[in-house]
PDB file of C-alpha atoms in Angstrom:
ATOM      1  CA  ALA A1193       0.000   0.000   0.000  1.00 86.00           C
ATOM      2  CA  GLY A1194       1.261   3.468  -0.862  1.00 85.00           C
ATOM      3  CA  ASN A1195       0.003   5.088   2.346  1.00 87.00           C
ATOM      4  CA  GLY A1196      -1.625   4.353   5.705  1.00 88.00           C
ATOM      5  CA  VAL A1197      -5.220   4.876   4.503  1.00 90.00           C
ATOM      6  CA  ALA A1198      -4.740   2.404   1.638  1.00 91.00           C
ATOM      7  CA  GLY A1199      -3.004   0.090   4.116  1.00 90.00           C
ATOM      8  CA  LEU A1200      -6.061   0.096   6.396  1.00 92.00           C
ATOM      9  CA  GLU A1201      -8.330  -0.719   3.455  1.00 93.00           C
ATOM     10  CA  MET A1202      -6.061  -3.606   2.477  1.00 93.00           C
ATOM     11  CA  THR A1203      -6.031  -4.803   6.102  1.00 92.00           C
ATOM     12  CA  ARG A1204      -9.849  -4.940   6.119  1.00 92.00           C
ATOM     13  CA  GLU A1205      -9.960  -6.829   2.811  1.00 93.00           C
ATOM     14  CA  ALA A1206      -6.969  -9.191   3.051  1.00 92.00           C
ATOM     15  CA  ARG A1207      -7.159  -9.931   6.819  1.00 92.00           C
ATOM     16  CA  PRO A1208      -3.370 -10.511   7.130  1.00 92.00           C
ATOM     17  CA  ASP A1209      -1.637 -12.111  10.107  1.00 91.00           C
ATOM     18  CA  ALA A1210       1.311  -9.699   9.987  1.00 91.00           C
ATOM     19  CA  ILE A1211       2.192  -6.310   8.485  1.00 91.00           C
ATOM     20  CA  LEU A1212       5.513  -4.721   7.602  1.00 90.00           C
ATOM     21  CA  THR A1213       5.208  -0.923   7.844  1.00 89.00           C
ATOM     22  CA  ASP A1214       7.207   2.296   7.821  1.00 87.00           C
ATOM     23  CA  ILE A1215       6.797   5.125  10.349  1.00 83.00           C
ATOM     24  CA  GLN A1216       6.699   8.064   7.931  1.00 83.00           C
ATOM     25  CA  MET A1217       3.974   7.587   5.298  1.00 84.00           C
ATOM     26  CA  PRO A1218       1.575   9.861   3.415  1.00 83.00           C
ATOM     27  CA  GLU A1219      -1.935  10.394   4.878  1.00 83.00           C
ATOM     28  CA  MET A1220      -1.050   9.057   8.362  1.00 86.00           C
ATOM     29  CA  ASN A1221       2.100   7.935  10.163  1.00 84.00           C
ATOM     30  CA  GLY A1222       2.918   4.295  10.858  1.00 86.00           C
ATOM     31  CA  LEU A1223       2.069   4.415  14.560  1.00 86.00           C
ATOM     32  CA  GLU A1224      -1.431   5.784  13.890  1.00 90.00           C
ATOM     33  CA  PHE A1225      -1.815   3.148  11.172  1.00 91.00           C
ATOM     34  CA  ILE A1226      -0.862   0.413  13.670  1.00 90.00           C
ATOM     35  CA  ARG A1227      -3.324   1.744  16.264  1.00 90.00           C
ATOM     36  CA  LEU A1228      -6.215   1.738  13.755  1.00 92.00           C
ATOM     37  CA  ALA A1229      -5.211  -1.629  12.242  1.00 92.00           C
ATOM     38  CA  LYS A1230      -5.240  -3.161  15.764  1.00 91.00           C
ATOM     39  CA  GLU A1231      -8.873  -2.007  16.070  1.00 91.00           C
ATOM     40  CA  ILE A1232      -9.641  -4.046  12.938  1.00 92.00           C
ATOM     41  CA  ASN A1233      -7.745  -7.086  14.236  1.00 91.00           C
ATOM     42  CA  PRO A1234      -6.227  -6.977  17.754  1.00 90.00           C
ATOM     43  CA  LYS A1235      -4.124 -10.091  17.000  1.00 88.00           C
ATOM     44  CA  LEU A1236      -2.239  -8.438  14.119  1.00 91.00           C
ATOM     45  CA  GLU A1237       1.547  -8.561  14.368  1.00 92.00           C
ATOM     46  CA  PHE A1238       3.796  -5.753  13.110  1.00 91.00           C
ATOM     47  CA  ILE A1239       7.388  -5.203  12.065  1.00 90.00           C
ATOM     48  CA  ILE A1240       8.396  -1.545  11.708  1.00 86.00           C
ATOM     49  CA  LEU A1241      11.036  -0.433   9.228  1.00 85.00           C
ATOM     50  CA  SER A1242      12.114   3.123   9.999  1.00 81.00           C
ATOM     51  CA  GLY A1243      14.854   5.598   9.297  1.00 80.00           C
ATOM     52  CA  TYR A1244      14.114   7.266  12.640  1.00 72.00           C
ATOM     53  CA  ASP A1245      16.250   6.165  15.560  1.00 71.00           C
ATOM     54  CA  ASP A1246      13.875   7.888  17.966  1.00 69.00           C
ATOM     55  CA  PHE A1247      13.234   6.465  21.443  1.00 69.00           C
ATOM     56  CA  ASP A1248       9.703   7.962  21.554  1.00 73.00           C
ATOM     57  CA  TYR A1249       8.751   6.101  18.361  1.00 72.00           C
ATOM     58  CA  ALA A1250      10.208   2.875  19.708  1.00 73.00           C
ATOM     59  CA  LYS A1251       8.432   3.322  23.061  1.00 74.00           C
ATOM     60  CA  GLN A1252       5.084   3.908  21.318  1.00 77.00           C
ATOM     61  CA  ALA A1253       5.714   0.886  19.076  1.00 77.00           C
ATOM     62  CA  ILE A1254       6.328  -1.300  22.143  1.00 77.00           C
ATOM     63  CA  ARG A1255       3.092  -0.001  23.671  1.00 78.00           C
ATOM     64  CA  TYR A1256       1.233  -1.173  20.548  1.00 78.00           C
ATOM     65  CA  GLY A1257       2.879  -4.607  20.783  1.00 78.00           C
ATOM     66  CA  VAL A1258       5.100  -4.296  17.705  1.00 85.00           C
ATOM     67  CA  SER A1259       7.273  -7.406  17.285  1.00 79.00           C
ATOM     68  CA  ARG A1260      10.391  -5.765  15.839  1.00 84.00           C
ATOM     69  CA  TYR A1261      11.611  -2.198  15.201  1.00 83.00           C
ATOM     70  CA  LEU A1262      14.234  -2.293  12.421  1.00 83.00           C
ATOM     71  CA  LEU A1263      16.299   0.712  11.385  1.00 85.00           C
ATOM     72  CA  LYS A1264      16.965   1.499   7.731  1.00 85.00           C
ATOM     73  CA  PRO A1265      19.005   0.542   5.868  1.00 87.00           C
ATOM     74  CA  VAL A1266      18.058  -3.050   6.762  1.00 87.00           C
ATOM     75  CA  GLU A1267      20.264  -5.967   5.822  1.00 89.00           C
ATOM     76  CA  ASN A1268      18.427  -8.799   4.043  1.00 90.00           C
ATOM     77  CA  GLU A1269      19.542 -11.259   6.721  1.00 92.00           C
ATOM     78  CA  GLU A1270      18.173  -9.050   9.523  1.00 91.00           C
ATOM     79  CA  LEU A1271      14.815  -8.674   7.738  1.00 90.00           C
ATOM     80  CA  TYR A1272      14.668 -12.429   7.036  1.00 92.00           C
ATOM     81  CA  GLU A1273      15.396 -13.180  10.699  1.00 92.00           C
ATOM     82  CA  ALA A1274      12.658 -10.778  11.859  1.00 91.00           C
ATOM     83  CA  ILE A1275      10.042 -12.222   9.479  1.00 92.00           C
ATOM     84  CA  ASN A1276      11.056 -15.811  10.240  1.00 92.00           C
ATOM     85  CA  GLY A1277      10.837 -15.174  14.001  1.00 91.00           C
ATOM     86  CA  LEU A1278       7.393 -13.624  13.546  1.00 91.00           C
ATOM     87  CA  MET A1279       6.213 -16.598  11.463  1.00 91.00           C
ATOM     88  CA  GLU A1280       7.371 -19.008  14.182  1.00 92.00           C
ATOM     89  CA  LYS A1281       5.507 -16.970  16.817  1.00 89.00           C
ATOM     90  CA  LEU A1282       2.318 -16.935  14.705  1.00 89.00           C
ATOM     91  CA  GLU A1283       2.528 -20.699  14.135  1.00 91.00           C
ATOM     92  CA  ALA A1284       3.049 -21.317  17.868  1.00 91.00           C
ATOM     93  CA  ASP A1285       0.091 -19.033  18.719  1.00 88.00           C
ATOM     94  CA  HIS A1286      -2.059 -20.853  16.146  1.00 86.00           C
ATOM     95  CA  LEU A1287      -1.130 -24.281  17.545  1.00 88.00           C
ATOM     96  CA  ARG A1288      -1.790 -23.109  21.105  1.00 89.00           C
ATOM     97  CA  GLU A1289      -5.199 -21.709  20.127  1.00 86.00           C
ATOM     98  CA  LYS A1290      -6.073 -24.890  18.205  1.00 86.00           C
ATOM     99  CA  SER A1291      -5.064 -27.068  21.191  1.00 86.00           C
ATOM    100  CA  TYR A1292      -7.105 -24.884  23.541  1.00 85.00           C
ATOM    101  CA  MET A1293     -10.206 -25.174  21.318  1.00 83.00           C
ATOM    102  CA  GLU A1294      -9.774 -28.971  21.062  1.00 84.00           C
ATOM    103  CA  LEU A1295      -9.463 -29.271  24.857  1.00 84.00           C
ATOM    104  CA  LYS A1296     -12.493 -27.031  25.371  1.00 81.00           C
ATOM    105  CA  LEU A1297     -14.554 -29.135  22.949  1.00 79.00           C
ATOM    106  CA  LEU A1298     -13.381 -32.334  24.663  1.00 81.00           C
ATOM    107  CA  GLU A1299     -14.336 -30.918  28.066  1.00 81.00           C
ATOM    108  CA  GLU A1300     -17.796 -29.865  26.839  1.00 76.00           C
ATOM    109  CA  THR A1301     -18.357 -33.237  25.151  1.00 76.00           C
ATOM    110  CA  SER A1302     -17.267 -35.123  28.285  1.00 78.00           C
ATOM    111  CA  ARG A1303     -19.475 -33.003  30.528  1.00 74.00           C
ATOM    112  CA  GLU A1304     -22.459 -33.478  28.196  1.00 72.00           C
ATOM    113  CA  THR A1305     -21.872 -37.259  28.083  1.00 77.00           C
ATOM    114  CA  VAL A1306     -21.782 -37.485  31.900  1.00 74.00           C
ATOM    115  CA  ARG A1307     -24.945 -35.377  32.172  1.00 70.00           C
ATOM    116  CA  GLN A1308     -26.732 -37.531  29.584  1.00 72.00           C
ATOM    117  CA  GLN A1309     -25.766 -40.705  31.447  1.00 74.00           C
ATOM    118  CA  ALA A1310     -27.003 -39.213  34.712  1.00 70.00           C
ATOM    119  CA  MET A1311     -30.270 -38.113  33.079  1.00 69.00           C
ATOM    120  CA  THR A1312     -30.802 -41.579  31.579  1.00 72.00           C
ATOM    121  CA  GLN A1313     -30.282 -43.177  35.004  1.00 72.00           C
ATOM    122  CA  PHE A1314     -32.537 -40.545  36.595  1.00 68.00           C
ATOM    123  CA  ILE A1315     -35.316 -41.311  34.096  1.00 68.00           C
ATOM    124  CA  GLN A1316     -34.897 -45.093  34.411  1.00 71.00           C
ATOM    125  CA  GLN A1317     -34.273 -45.380  38.172  1.00 69.00           C
ATOM    126  CA  GLY A1318     -35.871 -42.262  39.635  1.00 61.00           C
ATOM    127  CA  ASP A1319     -34.616 -41.278  43.083  1.00 58.00           C
ATOM    128  CA  GLU A1320     -32.365 -44.347  43.267  1.00 57.00           C
ATOM    129  CA  ALA A1321     -30.102 -43.027  40.460  1.00 53.00           C
ATOM    130  CA  PRO A1322     -26.630 -41.909  41.523  1.00 54.00           C
ATOM    131  CA  GLY A1323     -26.604 -38.098  41.548  1.00 57.00           C
ATOM    132  CA  ASP A1324     -24.931 -35.764  39.080  1.00 59.00           C
ATOM    133  CA  GLU A1325     -23.638 -32.435  40.400  1.00 68.00           C
ATOM    134  CA  ALA A1326     -25.554 -30.490  37.733  1.00 61.00           C
ATOM    135  CA  LEU A1327     -28.782 -32.301  38.655  1.00 63.00           C
ATOM    136  CA  LYS A1328     -28.151 -31.721  42.375  1.00 69.00           C
ATOM    137  CA  GLU A1329     -27.667 -27.989  41.754  1.00 70.00           C
ATOM    138  CA  LEU A1330     -30.871 -27.878  39.725  1.00 65.00           C
ATOM    139  CA  GLU A1331     -32.728 -29.772  42.457  1.00 68.00           C
ATOM    140  CA  MET A1332     -31.804 -27.071  44.984  1.00 72.00           C
ATOM    141  CA  VAL A1333     -33.430 -24.287  42.947  1.00 69.00           C
ATOM    142  CA  CYS A1334     -36.198 -26.164  41.127  1.00 67.00           C
ATOM    143  CA  ALA A1335     -39.515 -27.159  42.629  1.00 65.00           C
ATOM    144  CA  HIS A1336     -39.848 -30.049  40.195  1.00 66.00           C
ATOM    145  CA  PHE A1337     -38.421 -31.714  37.119  1.00 66.00           C
ATOM    146  CA  ALA A1338     -40.333 -32.267  33.902  1.00 70.00           C
ATOM    147  CA  ALA A1339     -39.612 -34.451  30.901  1.00 73.00           C
ATOM    148  CA  ALA A1340     -40.726 -33.476  27.407  1.00 76.00           C
ATOM    149  CA  VAL A1341     -40.751 -36.132  24.690  1.00 79.00           C
ATOM    150  CA  PHE A1342     -40.592 -35.131  21.032  1.00 80.00           C
ATOM    151  CA  SER A1343     -41.441 -37.583  18.291  1.00 80.00           C
ATOM    152  CA  PHE A1344     -40.224 -36.845  14.747  1.00 80.00           C
ATOM    153  CA  GLU A1345     -41.699 -37.972  11.459  1.00 82.00           C
ATOM    154  CA  PRO A1346     -39.456 -40.644   9.882  1.00 82.00           C
ATOM    155  CA  PHE A1347     -36.891 -39.249   7.435  1.00 81.00           C
ATOM    156  CA  GLN A1348     -33.939 -40.444   5.421  1.00 84.00           C
ATOM    157  CA  LEU A1349     -30.575 -38.747   5.000  1.00 86.00           C
ATOM    158  CA  PRO A1350     -29.718 -36.820   2.912  1.00 86.00           C
ATOM    159  CA  HIS A1351     -32.509 -34.536   4.168  1.00 81.00           C
ATOM    160  CA  LEU A1352     -32.929 -30.856   3.239  1.00 79.00           C
ATOM    161  CA  SER A1353     -29.442 -29.312   3.596  1.00 77.00           C
ATOM    162  CA  PHE A1354     -27.989 -32.273   5.563  1.00 80.00           C
ATOM    163  CA  ALA A1355     -25.801 -34.775   3.692  1.00 83.00           C
ATOM    164  CA  ALA A1356     -25.915 -38.547   4.132  1.00 85.00           C
ATOM    165  CA  ASP A1357     -23.002 -38.536   6.624  1.00 84.00           C
ATOM    166  CA  GLU A1358     -24.269 -35.593   8.736  1.00 82.00           C
ATOM    167  CA  GLU A1359     -26.667 -37.316  11.133  1.00 81.00           C
ATOM    168  CA  SER A1360     -24.856 -36.044  14.243  1.00 80.00           C
ATOM    169  CA  LEU A1361     -24.940 -32.508  12.802  1.00 81.00           C
ATOM    170  CA  LEU A1362     -28.686 -32.823  12.154  1.00 81.00           C
ATOM    171  CA  TRP A1363     -29.372 -33.886  15.739  1.00 81.00           C
ATOM    172  CA  TYR A1364     -27.151 -31.054  17.000  1.00 80.00           C
ATOM    173  CA  ALA A1365     -29.327 -28.610  14.995  1.00 82.00           C
ATOM    174  CA  VAL A1366     -32.525 -30.170  16.402  1.00 83.00           C
ATOM    175  CA  LYS A1367     -31.142 -29.881  19.945  1.00 82.00           C
ATOM    176  CA  ASN A1368     -30.306 -26.194  19.385  1.00 82.00           C
ATOM    177  CA  ILE A1369     -33.795 -25.425  18.049  1.00 85.00           C
ATOM    178  CA  ILE A1370     -35.468 -27.111  21.043  1.00 84.00           C
ATOM    179  CA  THR A1371     -33.113 -25.363  23.494  1.00 82.00           C
ATOM    180  CA  GLU A1372     -33.778 -21.943  21.931  1.00 85.00           C
ATOM    181  CA  GLN A1373     -37.554 -22.446  22.082  1.00 85.00           C
ATOM    182  CA  PHE A1374     -37.444 -23.402  25.772  1.00 83.00           C
ATOM    183  CA  GLU A1375     -35.112 -20.534  26.650  1.00 82.00           C
ATOM    184  CA  ARG A1376     -37.437 -18.035  24.947  1.00 85.00           C
ATOM    185  CA  SER A1377     -40.166 -19.335  27.271  1.00 83.00           C
ATOM    186  CA  GLY A1378     -37.959 -18.765  30.321  1.00 79.00           C
ATOM    187  CA  VAL A1379     -37.134 -22.460  30.892  1.00 76.00           C
ATOM    188  CA  ARG A1380     -33.565 -23.106  32.048  1.00 67.00           C
ATOM    189  CA  GLY A1381     -31.435 -26.099  33.033  1.00 65.00           C
ATOM    190  CA  MET A1382     -32.284 -28.436  30.176  1.00 68.00           C
ATOM    191  CA  LEU A1383     -30.738 -31.818  29.518  1.00 69.00           C
ATOM    192  CA  ILE A1384     -31.557 -32.992  25.995  1.00 70.00           C
ATOM    193  CA  GLN A1385     -30.986 -36.534  24.780  1.00 65.00           C
ATOM    194  CA  HIS A1386     -32.195 -38.303  21.641  1.00 63.00           C
ATOM    195  CA  THR A1387     -32.728 -42.040  21.279  1.00 61.00           C
ATOM    196  CA  LEU A1388     -30.730 -42.291  18.029  1.00 53.00           C
TER     197      LEU A1388
END
């Protein structure tokens, strides 16, 4: 981009992971550009190339979380090292975020499985069922429990927008629709389980 304004437009369109920028540019300076680009994407990483060996610029750059502040003229090796280091950091951040999301999904799936098992035992054995913490908490604030049974017309997959191998996705959608309808009515603390 030839200036900071064009750079912001490109940032909105291209959604980059990292930006290499100067300090002195037409339309707006590099630090203002970084501030506004961070509003578009707070996770953006920056390397500054500048001919200004000014401590105030460097201090402001650090405040904005700039990865590297390189002074012109920049040797190819120094620029390569800065970009390579930034790529390694981005890859590590991506792996960490991916691992976190996988663990979170695993935790939610495990919790839902335990709750479904407890609800099945509760329905089959009544008061004799071993308690689940979530059910115990509900019991303390609820006057009673109710079970709602939904029966669906038989269907074959593929069905509407669901492909032949998307049965679990279909039931997830059904569960969400039922949950939303109950929540709109003020009902909380639902445990939903389907027989398939």
